[in-house]
Coordinates of C-alpha atoms (C1' of nucleotides) in Angstrom, one line a residue:
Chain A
X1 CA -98.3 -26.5 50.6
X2 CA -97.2 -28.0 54.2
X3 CA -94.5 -30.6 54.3
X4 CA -95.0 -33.6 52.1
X5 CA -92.3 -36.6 53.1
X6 CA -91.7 -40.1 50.6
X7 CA -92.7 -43.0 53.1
X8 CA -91.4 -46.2 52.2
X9 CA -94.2 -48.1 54.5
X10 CA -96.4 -46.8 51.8
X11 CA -94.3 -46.3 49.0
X12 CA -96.0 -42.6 48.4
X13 CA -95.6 -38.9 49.2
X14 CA -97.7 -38.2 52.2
X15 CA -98.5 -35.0 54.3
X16 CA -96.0 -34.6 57.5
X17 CA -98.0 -35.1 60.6
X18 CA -96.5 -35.7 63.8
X19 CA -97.7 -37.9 66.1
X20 CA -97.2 -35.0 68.7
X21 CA -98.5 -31.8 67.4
X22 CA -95.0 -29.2 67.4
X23 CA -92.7 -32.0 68.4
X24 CA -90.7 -34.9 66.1
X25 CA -89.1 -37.9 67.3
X26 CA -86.3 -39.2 64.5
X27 CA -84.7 -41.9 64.8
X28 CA -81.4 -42.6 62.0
X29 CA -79.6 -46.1 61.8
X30 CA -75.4 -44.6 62.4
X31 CA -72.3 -46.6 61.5
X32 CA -71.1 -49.3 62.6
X33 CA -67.9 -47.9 63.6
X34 CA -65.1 -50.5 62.2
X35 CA -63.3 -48.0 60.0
X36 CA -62.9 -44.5 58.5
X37 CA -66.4 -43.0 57.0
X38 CA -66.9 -43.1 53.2
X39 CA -68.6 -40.9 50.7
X40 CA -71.4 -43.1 51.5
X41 CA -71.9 -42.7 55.0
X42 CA -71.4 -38.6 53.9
X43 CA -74.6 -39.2 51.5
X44 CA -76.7 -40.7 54.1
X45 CA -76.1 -38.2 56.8
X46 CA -76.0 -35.0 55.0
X47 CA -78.9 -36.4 54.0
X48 CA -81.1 -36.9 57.2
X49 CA -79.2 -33.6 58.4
X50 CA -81.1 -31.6 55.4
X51 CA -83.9 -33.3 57.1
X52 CA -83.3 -32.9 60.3
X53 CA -82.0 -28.9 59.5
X54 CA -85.5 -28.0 57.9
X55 CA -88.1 -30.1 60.4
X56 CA -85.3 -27.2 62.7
X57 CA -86.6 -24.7 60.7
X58 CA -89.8 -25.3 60.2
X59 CA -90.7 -24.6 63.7
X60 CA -90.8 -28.4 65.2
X61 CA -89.1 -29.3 68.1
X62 CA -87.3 -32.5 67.0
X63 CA -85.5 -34.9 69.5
X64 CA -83.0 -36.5 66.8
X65 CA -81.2 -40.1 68.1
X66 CA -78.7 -41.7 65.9
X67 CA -77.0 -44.6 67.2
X68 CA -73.2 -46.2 67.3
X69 CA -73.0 -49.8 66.7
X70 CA -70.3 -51.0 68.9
X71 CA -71.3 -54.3 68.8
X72 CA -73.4 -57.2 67.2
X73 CA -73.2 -56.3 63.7
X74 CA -71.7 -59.0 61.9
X75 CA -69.8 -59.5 58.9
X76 CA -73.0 -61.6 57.7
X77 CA -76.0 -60.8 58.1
X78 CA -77.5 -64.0 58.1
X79 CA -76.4 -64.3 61.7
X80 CA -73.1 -65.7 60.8
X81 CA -69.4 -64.8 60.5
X82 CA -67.7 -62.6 62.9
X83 CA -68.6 -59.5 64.4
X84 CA -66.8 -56.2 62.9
X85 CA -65.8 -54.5 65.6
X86 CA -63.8 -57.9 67.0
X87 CA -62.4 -58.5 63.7
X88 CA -60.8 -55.4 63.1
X89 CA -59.4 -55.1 66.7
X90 CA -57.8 -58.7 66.2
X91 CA -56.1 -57.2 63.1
X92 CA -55.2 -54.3 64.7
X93 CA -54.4 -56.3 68.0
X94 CA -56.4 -54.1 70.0
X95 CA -59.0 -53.6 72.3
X96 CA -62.4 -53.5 71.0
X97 CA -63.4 -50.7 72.8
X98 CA -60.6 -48.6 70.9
X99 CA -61.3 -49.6 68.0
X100 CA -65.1 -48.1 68.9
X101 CA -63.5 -45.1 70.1
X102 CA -60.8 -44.3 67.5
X103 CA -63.4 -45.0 64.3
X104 CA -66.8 -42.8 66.3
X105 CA -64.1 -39.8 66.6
X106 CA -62.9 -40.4 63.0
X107 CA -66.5 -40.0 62.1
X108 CA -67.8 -37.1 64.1
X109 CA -64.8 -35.4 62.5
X110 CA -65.9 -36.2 59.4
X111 CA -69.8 -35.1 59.5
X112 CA -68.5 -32.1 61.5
X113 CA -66.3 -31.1 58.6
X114 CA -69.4 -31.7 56.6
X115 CA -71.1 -29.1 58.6
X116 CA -73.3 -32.3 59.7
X117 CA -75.0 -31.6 63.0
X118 CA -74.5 -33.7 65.8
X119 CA -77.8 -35.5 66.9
X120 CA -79.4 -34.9 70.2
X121 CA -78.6 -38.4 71.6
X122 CA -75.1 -40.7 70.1
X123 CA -76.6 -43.5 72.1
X124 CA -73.9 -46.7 71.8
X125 CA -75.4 -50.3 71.6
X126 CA -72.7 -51.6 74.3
X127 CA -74.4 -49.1 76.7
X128 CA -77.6 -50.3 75.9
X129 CA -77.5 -54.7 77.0
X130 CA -80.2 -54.3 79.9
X131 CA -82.8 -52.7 77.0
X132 CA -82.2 -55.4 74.8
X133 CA -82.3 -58.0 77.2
X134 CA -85.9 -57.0 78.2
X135 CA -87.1 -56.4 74.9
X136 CA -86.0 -60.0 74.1
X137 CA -87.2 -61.6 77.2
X138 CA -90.5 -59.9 76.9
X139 CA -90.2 -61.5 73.2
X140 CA -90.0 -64.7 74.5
X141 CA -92.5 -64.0 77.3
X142 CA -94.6 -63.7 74.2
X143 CA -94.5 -66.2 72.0
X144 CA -92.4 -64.4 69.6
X145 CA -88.9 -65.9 70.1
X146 CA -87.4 -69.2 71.2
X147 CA -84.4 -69.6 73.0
X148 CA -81.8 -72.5 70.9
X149 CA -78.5 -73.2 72.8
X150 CA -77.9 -70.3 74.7
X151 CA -79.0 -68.0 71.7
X152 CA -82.7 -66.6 71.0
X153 CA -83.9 -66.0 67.6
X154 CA -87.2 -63.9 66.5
X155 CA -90.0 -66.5 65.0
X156 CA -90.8 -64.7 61.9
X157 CA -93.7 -66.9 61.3
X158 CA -95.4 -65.5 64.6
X159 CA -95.6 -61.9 63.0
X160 CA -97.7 -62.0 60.1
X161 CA -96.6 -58.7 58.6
X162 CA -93.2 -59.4 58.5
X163 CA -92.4 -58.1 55.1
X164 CA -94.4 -55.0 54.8
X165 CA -91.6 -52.4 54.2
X166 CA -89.8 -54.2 51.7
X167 CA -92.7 -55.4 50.3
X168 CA -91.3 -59.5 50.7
X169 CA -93.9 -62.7 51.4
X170 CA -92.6 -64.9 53.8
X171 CA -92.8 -67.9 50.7
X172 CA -90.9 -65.4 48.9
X173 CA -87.7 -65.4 51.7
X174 CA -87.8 -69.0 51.9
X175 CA -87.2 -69.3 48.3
X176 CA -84.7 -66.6 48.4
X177 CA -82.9 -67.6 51.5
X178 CA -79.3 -69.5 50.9
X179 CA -78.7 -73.3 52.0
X180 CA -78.2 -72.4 56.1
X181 CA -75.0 -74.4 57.7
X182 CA -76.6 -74.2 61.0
X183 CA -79.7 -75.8 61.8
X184 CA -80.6 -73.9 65.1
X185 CA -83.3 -71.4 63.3
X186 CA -86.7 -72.8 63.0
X187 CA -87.2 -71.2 59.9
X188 CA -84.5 -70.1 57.4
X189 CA -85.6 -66.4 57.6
X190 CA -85.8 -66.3 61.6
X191 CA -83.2 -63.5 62.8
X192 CA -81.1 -63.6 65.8
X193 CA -81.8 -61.4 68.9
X194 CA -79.0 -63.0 70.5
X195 CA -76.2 -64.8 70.2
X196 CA -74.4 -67.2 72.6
X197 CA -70.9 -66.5 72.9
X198 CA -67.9 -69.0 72.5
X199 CA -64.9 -68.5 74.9
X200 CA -62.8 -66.9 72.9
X201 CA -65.3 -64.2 72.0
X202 CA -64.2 -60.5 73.1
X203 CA -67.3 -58.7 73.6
X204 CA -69.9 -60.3 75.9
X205 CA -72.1 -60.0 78.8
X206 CA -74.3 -61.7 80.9
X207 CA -78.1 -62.8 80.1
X208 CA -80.9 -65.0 81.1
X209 CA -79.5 -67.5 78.2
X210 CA -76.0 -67.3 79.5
X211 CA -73.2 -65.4 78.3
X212 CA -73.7 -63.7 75.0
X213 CA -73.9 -60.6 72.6
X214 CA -76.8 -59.0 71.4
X215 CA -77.9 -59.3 67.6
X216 CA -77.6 -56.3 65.3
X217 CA -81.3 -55.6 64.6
X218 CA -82.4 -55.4 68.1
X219 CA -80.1 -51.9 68.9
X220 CA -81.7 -50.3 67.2
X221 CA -85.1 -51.0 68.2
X222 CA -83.7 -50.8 71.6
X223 CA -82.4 -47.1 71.4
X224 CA -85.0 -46.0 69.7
X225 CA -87.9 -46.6 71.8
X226 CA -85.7 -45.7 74.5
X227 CA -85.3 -42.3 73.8
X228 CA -88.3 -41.3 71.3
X229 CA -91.3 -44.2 72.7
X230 CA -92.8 -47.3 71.3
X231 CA -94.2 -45.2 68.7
X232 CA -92.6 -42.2 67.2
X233 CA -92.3 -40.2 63.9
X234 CA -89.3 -41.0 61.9
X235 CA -87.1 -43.5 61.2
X236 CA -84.2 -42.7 58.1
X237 CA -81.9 -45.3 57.5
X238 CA -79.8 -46.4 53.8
X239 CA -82.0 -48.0 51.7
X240 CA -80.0 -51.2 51.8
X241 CA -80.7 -51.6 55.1
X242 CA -84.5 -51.7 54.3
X243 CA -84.5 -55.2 54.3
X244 CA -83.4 -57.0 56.3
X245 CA -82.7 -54.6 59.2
X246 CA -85.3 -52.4 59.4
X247 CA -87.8 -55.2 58.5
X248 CA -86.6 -57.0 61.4
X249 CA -86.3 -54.0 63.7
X250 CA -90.5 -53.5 62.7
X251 CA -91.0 -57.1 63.9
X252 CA -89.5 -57.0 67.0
X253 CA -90.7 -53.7 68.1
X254 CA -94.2 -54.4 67.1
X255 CA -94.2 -57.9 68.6
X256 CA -92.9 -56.5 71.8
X257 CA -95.5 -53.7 72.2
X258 CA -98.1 -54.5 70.3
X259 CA -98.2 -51.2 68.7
X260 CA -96.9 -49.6 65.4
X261 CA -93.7 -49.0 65.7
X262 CA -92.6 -46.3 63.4
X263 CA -95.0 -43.7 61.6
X264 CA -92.5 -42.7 58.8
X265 CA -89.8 -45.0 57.0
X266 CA -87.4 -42.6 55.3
X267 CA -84.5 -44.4 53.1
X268 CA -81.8 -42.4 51.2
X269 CA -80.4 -43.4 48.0
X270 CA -76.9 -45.0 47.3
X271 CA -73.5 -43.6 46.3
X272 CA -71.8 -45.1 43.1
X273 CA -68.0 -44.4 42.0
X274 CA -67.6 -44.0 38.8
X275 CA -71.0 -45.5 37.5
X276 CA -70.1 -48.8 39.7
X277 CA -71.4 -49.8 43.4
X278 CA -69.1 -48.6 45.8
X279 CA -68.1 -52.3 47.7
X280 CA -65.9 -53.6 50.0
X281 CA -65.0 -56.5 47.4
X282 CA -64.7 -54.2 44.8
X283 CA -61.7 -52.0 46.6
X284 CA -63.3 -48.5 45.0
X285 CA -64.4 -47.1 48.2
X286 CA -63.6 -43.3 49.1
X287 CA -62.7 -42.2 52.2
X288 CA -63.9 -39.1 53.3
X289 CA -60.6 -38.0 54.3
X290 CA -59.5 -39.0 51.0
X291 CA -61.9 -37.0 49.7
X292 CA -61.3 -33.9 51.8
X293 CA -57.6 -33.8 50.7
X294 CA -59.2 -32.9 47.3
X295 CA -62.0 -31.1 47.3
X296 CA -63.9 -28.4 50.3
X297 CA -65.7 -30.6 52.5
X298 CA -68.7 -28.3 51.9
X299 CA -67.9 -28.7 48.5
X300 CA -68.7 -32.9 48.8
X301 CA -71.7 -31.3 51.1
X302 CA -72.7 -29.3 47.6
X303 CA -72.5 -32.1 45.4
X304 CA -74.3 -34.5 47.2
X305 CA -77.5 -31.7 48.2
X306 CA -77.9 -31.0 44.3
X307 CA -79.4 -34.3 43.7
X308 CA -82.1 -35.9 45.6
X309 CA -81.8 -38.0 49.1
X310 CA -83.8 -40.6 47.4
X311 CA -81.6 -40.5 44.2
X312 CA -79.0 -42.9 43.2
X313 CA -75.8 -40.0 43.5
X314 CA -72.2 -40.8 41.0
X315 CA -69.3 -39.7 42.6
X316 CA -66.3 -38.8 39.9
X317 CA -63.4 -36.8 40.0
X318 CA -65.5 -34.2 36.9
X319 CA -68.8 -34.3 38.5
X320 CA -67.1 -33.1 41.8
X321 CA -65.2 -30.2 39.9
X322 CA -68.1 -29.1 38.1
X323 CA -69.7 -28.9 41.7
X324 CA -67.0 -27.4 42.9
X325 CA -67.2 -24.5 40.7
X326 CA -71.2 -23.7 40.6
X327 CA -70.8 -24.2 44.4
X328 CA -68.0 -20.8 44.3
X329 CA -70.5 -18.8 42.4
X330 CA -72.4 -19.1 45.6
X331 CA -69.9 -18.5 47.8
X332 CA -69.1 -15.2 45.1
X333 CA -71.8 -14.1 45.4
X334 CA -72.3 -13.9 49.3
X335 CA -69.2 -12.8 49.7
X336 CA -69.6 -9.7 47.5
X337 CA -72.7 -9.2 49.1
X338 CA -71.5 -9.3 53.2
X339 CA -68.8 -6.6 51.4
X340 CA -71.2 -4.2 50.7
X341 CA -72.8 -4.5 54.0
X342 CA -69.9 -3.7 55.9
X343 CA -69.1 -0.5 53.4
X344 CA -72.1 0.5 52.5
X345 CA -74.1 3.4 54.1
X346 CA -77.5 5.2 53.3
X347 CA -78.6 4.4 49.8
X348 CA -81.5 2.5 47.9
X349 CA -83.6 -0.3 49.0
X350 CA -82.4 -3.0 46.7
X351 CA -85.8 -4.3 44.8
X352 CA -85.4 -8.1 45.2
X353 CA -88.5 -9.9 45.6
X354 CA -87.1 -12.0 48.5
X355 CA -90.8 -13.3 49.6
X356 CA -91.0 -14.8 46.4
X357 CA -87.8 -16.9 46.2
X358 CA -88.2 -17.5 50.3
X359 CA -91.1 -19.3 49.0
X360 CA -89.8 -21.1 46.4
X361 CA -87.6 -22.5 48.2
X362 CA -89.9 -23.5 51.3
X363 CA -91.9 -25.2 49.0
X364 CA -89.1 -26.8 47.3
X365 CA -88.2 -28.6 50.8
X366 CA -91.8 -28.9 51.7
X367 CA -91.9 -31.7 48.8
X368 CA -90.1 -34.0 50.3
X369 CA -86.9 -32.1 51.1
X370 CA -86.3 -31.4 47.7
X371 CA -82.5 -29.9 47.8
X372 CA -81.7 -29.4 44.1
X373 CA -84.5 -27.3 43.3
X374 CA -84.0 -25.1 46.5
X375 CA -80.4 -24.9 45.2
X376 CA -81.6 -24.1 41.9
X377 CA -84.0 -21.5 43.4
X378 CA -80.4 -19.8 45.6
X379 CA -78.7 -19.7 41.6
X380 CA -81.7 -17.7 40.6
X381 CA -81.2 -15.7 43.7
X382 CA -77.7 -15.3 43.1
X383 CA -78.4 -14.2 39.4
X384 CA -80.8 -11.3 40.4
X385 CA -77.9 -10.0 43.3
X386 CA -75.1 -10.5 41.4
X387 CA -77.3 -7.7 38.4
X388 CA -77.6 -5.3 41.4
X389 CA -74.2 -5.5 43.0
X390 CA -72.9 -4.5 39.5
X391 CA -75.3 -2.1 38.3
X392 CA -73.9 0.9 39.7
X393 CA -76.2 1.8 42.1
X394 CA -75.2 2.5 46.0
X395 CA -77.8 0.2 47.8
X396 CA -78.4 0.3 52.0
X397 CA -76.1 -2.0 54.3
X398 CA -79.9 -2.3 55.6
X399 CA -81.5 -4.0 52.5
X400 CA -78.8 -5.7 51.8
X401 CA -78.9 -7.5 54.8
X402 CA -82.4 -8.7 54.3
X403 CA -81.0 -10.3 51.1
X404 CA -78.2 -11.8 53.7
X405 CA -80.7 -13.5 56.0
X406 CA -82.0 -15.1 53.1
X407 CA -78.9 -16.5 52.2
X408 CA -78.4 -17.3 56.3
X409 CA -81.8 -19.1 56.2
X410 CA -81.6 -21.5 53.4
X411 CA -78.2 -21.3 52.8
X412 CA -76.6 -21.5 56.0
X413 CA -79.1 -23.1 58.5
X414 CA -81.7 -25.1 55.8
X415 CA -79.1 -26.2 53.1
X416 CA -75.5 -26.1 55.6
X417 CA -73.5 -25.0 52.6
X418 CA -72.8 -21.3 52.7
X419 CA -71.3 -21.2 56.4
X420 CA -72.2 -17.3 58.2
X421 CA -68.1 -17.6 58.3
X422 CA -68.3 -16.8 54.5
X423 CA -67.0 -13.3 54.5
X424 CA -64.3 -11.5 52.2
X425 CA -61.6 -10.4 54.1
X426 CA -60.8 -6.9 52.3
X427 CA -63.1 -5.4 55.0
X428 CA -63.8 -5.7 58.7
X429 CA -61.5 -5.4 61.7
X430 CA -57.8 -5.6 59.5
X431 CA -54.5 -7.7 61.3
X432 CA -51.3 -6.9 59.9
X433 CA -51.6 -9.7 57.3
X434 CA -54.6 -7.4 55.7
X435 CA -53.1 -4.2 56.3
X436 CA -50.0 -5.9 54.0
X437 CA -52.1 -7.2 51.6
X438 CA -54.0 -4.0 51.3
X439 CA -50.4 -2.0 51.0
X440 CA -49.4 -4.4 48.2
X441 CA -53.0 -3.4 46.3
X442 CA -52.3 -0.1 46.9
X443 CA -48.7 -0.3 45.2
X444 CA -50.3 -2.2 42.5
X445 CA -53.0 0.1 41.8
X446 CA -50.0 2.8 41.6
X447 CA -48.4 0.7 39.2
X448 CA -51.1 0.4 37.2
X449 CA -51.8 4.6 37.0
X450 CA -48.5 4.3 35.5
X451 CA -49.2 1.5 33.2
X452 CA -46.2 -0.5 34.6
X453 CA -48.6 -3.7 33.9
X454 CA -45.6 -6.3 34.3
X455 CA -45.2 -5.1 37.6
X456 CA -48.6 -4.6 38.6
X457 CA -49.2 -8.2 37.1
X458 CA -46.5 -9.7 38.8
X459 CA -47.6 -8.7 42.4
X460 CA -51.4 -10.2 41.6
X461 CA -49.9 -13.4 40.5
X462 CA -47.5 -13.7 44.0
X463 CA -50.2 -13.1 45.9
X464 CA -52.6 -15.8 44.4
X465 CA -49.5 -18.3 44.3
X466 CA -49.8 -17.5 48.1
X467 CA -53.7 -18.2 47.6
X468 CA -55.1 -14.7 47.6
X469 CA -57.2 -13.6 44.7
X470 CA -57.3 -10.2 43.3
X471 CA -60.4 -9.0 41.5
X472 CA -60.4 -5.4 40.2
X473 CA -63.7 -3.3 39.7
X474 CA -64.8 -0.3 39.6
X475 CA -65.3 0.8 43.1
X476 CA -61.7 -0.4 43.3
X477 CA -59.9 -3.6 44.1
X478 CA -61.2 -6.2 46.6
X479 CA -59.0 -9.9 47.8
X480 CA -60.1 -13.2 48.7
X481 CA -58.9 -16.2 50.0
X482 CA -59.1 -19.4 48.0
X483 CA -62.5 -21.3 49.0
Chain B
rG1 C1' -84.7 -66.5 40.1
rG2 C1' -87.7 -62.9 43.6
rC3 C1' -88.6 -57.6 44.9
rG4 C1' -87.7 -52.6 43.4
rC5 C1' -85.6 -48.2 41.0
rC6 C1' -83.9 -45.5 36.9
rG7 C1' -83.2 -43.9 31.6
rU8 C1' -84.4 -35.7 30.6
rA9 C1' -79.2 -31.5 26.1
rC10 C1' -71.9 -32.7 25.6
rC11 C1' -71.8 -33.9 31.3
rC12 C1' -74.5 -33.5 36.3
rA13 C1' -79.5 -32.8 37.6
rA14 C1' -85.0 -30.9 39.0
rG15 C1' -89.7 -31.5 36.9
rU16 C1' -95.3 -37.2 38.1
rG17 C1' -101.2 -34.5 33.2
rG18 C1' -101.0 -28.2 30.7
rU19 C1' -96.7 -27.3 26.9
rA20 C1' -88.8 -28.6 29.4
rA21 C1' -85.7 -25.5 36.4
rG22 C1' -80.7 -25.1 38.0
rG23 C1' -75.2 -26.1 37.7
rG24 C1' -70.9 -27.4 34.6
rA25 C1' -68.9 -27.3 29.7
rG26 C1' -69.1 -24.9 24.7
rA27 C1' -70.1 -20.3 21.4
rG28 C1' -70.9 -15.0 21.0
rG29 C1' -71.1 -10.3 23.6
rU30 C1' -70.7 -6.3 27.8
rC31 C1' -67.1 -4.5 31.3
rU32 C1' -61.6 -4.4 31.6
rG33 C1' -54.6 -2.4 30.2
rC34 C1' -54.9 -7.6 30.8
rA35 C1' -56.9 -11.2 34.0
rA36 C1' -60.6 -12.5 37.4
rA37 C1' -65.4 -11.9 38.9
rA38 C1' -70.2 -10.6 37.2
rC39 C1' -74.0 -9.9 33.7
rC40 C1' -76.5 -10.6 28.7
rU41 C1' -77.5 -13.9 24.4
rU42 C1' -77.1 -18.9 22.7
rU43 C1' -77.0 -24.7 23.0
rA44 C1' -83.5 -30.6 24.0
rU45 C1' -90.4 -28.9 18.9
rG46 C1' -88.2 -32.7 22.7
rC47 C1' -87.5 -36.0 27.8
rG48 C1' -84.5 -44.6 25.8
rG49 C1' -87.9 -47.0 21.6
rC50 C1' -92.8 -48.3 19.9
rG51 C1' -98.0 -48.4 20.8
rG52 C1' -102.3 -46.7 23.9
rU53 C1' -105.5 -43.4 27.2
rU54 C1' -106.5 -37.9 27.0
rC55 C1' -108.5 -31.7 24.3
rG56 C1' -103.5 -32.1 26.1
rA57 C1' -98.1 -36.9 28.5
rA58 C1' -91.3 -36.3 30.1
rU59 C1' -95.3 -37.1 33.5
rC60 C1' -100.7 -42.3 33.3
rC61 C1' -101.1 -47.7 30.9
rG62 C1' -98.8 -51.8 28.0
rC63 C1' -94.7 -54.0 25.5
rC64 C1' -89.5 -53.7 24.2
rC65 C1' -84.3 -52.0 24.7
rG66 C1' -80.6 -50.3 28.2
rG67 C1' -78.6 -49.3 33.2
rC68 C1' -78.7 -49.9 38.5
rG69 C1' -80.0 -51.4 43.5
rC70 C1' -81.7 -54.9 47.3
rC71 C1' -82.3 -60.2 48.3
rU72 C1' -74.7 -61.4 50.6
rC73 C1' -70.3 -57.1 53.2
rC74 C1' -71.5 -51.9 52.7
rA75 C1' -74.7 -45.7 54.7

RNA sequence: GGCGCCGUACCCAAGUGGUAAGGGAGAGGUCUGCAAAACCUUUAUGCGGCGGUUCGAAUCCGCCCGGCGCCUCCA
């Protein structure tokens, strides 16, 4: 099977073609960055990273762009209320531009945490004016937008497939549409491509309609055929933001080049707490930094990878800690594993069919990135390992490390959860914290050929107070660190 | 009201026509001074309900019940 992706254009599975043959343009709608990132904002990108990872390793070379709205994205998106970067900064009573700064850090310390790679190109929307200028003027120059008062609006009656991705008749948005306060739109649905700005407005430049700010949608059609062309492969987004963002960001790149704009639509699913939408009126939203003080960031990364993108995911306090325990197995299991590679010498060839589960898990991602069942597919792995490691049998550092780039594939480079950094540290180059360590094993092993088990107890309970598991075996006693 | 999604064991969650993955929890066992880790066995004749199509349906169709999302801030 070759790669099989869910487009929402067509609402089916279809085979993976790039425009380009070898190459992928992607193209992912970022945050608007106002405040800290939430467990949704982790959803979405670990999301289009999976994505982004495996197009990686299947062999395409993908140009990934993910934006930073900095500006124009309002706190209603019927082209009303005030813009979210302004409003936080008059709260804050600061600069605008630091409240961009402070909040795009926050969240590249977040995804990186999350072991989320950083796209090719961060472009901001403030950095992008001229773009959207010309795509509007050559908008107007069309036919397609009308300039009201110093602010120009797209003419959604002009494009006759407005509506296509989110599968909406232009009757039906006039029925749906609220009662509109201003009267500048010549029909309710129109969408603003930009805004004329009153005097006391922070962020604004200079355009043929006077001084203004650019609309939200248009960014991102901006950016995008700025760095990837006027037609390119993917486009991933939140599936809220199907309509009416990406809806309008298809109408205004289509109307401006007369070509189709995007060949895949890709939408992830939505994060719930506790079996209720996470909302900013409902005051249940997690922080990911919240979230990191209690569980492993690649824990979160875990959780969210063993259901599908396009899968409604619960976040709770037990489904976490459940996660949190299937996702050490894992990390048990590699680290016993890396052990034996770094004592081992001469031996057996370990039997593991690895072909077999390699495959299994390509075409687990081939349909449509299908995470769970690859992680299903590195249990079963696991299962099979775990059986050798404690079978008795002395097995080559050699084979055992084809079993390791297995694990490295899917598990570090595909999947991002089970980092090349997950090593025991009983082995390897020692410091003098090891070499204590391994002197308070040795005096407990002592202990224990004497059967003074309250001692020998004592010193393993000390040293996982201090966070350092002891785990006795046969071949003698190896340590770990929490994970 | 319009558009769309979902309902799989105690919990989470794959599976879109061929006879129910995986994780957690529970029970029993192996190993062990104990613990931990690991492994083995076990837990859905059934996939919200009722009909229908089919040799065969969790998977397709219809109706009903229940939950959710978007249309309004939010990834």
């Amino acid at each position: 099977m070759s790669l099989h992706v869910y487009n929402t254009l067509t609402r089916k599975k279809e085979e993976f073609k790039p425009i380009k043959e070898g190459e992928v343009g992607m193209y992912v709608c970022g945050p608007t960055v106002y405040g800290d990132s939430h467990i949704g904002h982790a959803k979405s990108y670990v999301s289009f990273d999976l994505i982004y990872r495996y197009l990686l390793y299947s062999g395409y070379q993908v140009l990934y762009v993910q934006n930073i709205t900095d500006v124009g994205h309002l706190t209603d998106d019927a082209d009303e209320g005030e813009d979210k970067i302004e409003l936080e900064a008059r709260k804050r009573k600061l600069q605008p531009m630091a409240v961009v700064e402070r909040y795009t850090r926050s969240y590249f310390e977040d995804m990186d945490r999350l072991h989320v790679l950083r796209p090719d190109i961060s472009p901001r929307a403030t950095g992008h004016i001229i773009e959207q200028i010309g795509i509007i003027q050559s908008l107007i120059d069309k036919g397609y937008a009308y300039e009201v008062n110093g602010s120009v609006y797209f003419n959604i009656e002009k494009f006759r497939e407005y509506g296509k991705l989110s599968g909406r008749s232009l009757d039906e948005m006039i029925a749906g549409v609220r009662v509109e306060s201003k009267t500048e739109k010549r029909h309710p649905a129109d969408f603003a491509l930009w805004k004329k700005a009153e005097p006391e407005h922070l962020m604004k430049w200079q355009s043929p309609w006077g001084i203004g700010y650019p609309g939200w949608h248009i960014e991102c059609s901006a950016m995008s055929m700025k760095y990837l062309g006027e037609h390119f492969d993917i486009h991933g987004g939140g599936i809220e933001n199907q309509f009416p963002h990406h809806e309008c960001e298809i109408a205004q790149s289509e109307a401006a080049t007369g070509k189709p704009f995007v060949k895949y639509w890709l939408h992830n699913n939505m994060v719930t707490v506790e079996g209720q939408k996470m909302g900013k009126s409902l005051g249940n939203f997690v922080t990911l930094k919240d979230a990191f003080e209690r569980f492993n960031p690649l824990v979160i990364r875990f959780f969210i990878l063993q259901s599908h993108y396009r899968s409604p995911l619960d976040f709770s306090n037990d489904a976490l800690a459940a996660a949190e325990k299937g996702y050490t197995r894992l990390i048990n299991t590699v680290m016993a594993l890396r052990n034996k590679i770094d004592v081992n010498q001469g031996g057996e060839h370990i039997p593991i069919d690895l072909n077999l589960y390699k495959n299994n898990m390509i075409d687990a991602m081939d349909d449509d990135f299908n995470s769970p069942q690859a992680i299903a597919h590195l249990f079963d792995l696991s299962r099979e390992v775990n059986q050798y490691l404690h079978d008795g049998t002395h097995y080559s550092a050699s084979s055992l490390e084809t079993v390791d780039n297995l694990y490295r594939a899917f598990g570090d480079t595909v999947l991002g959860i089970l980092p090349e950094s997950v090593h025991s540290s009983s082995s390897g180059a020692e410091n003098i914290e090891g070499d204590l360590i391994q002197l308070l094993i040795d005096v407990r092993n002592e202990a224990r050929k004497q059967k003074q088990f309250t001692l020998s107890d004592m010193i393993r309970d000390r040293l996982k107070e201090s966070g350092v598991h002891l785990e006795d075996s046969r071949e003698g006693t190896n340590w770990k660190r929490d994970t």
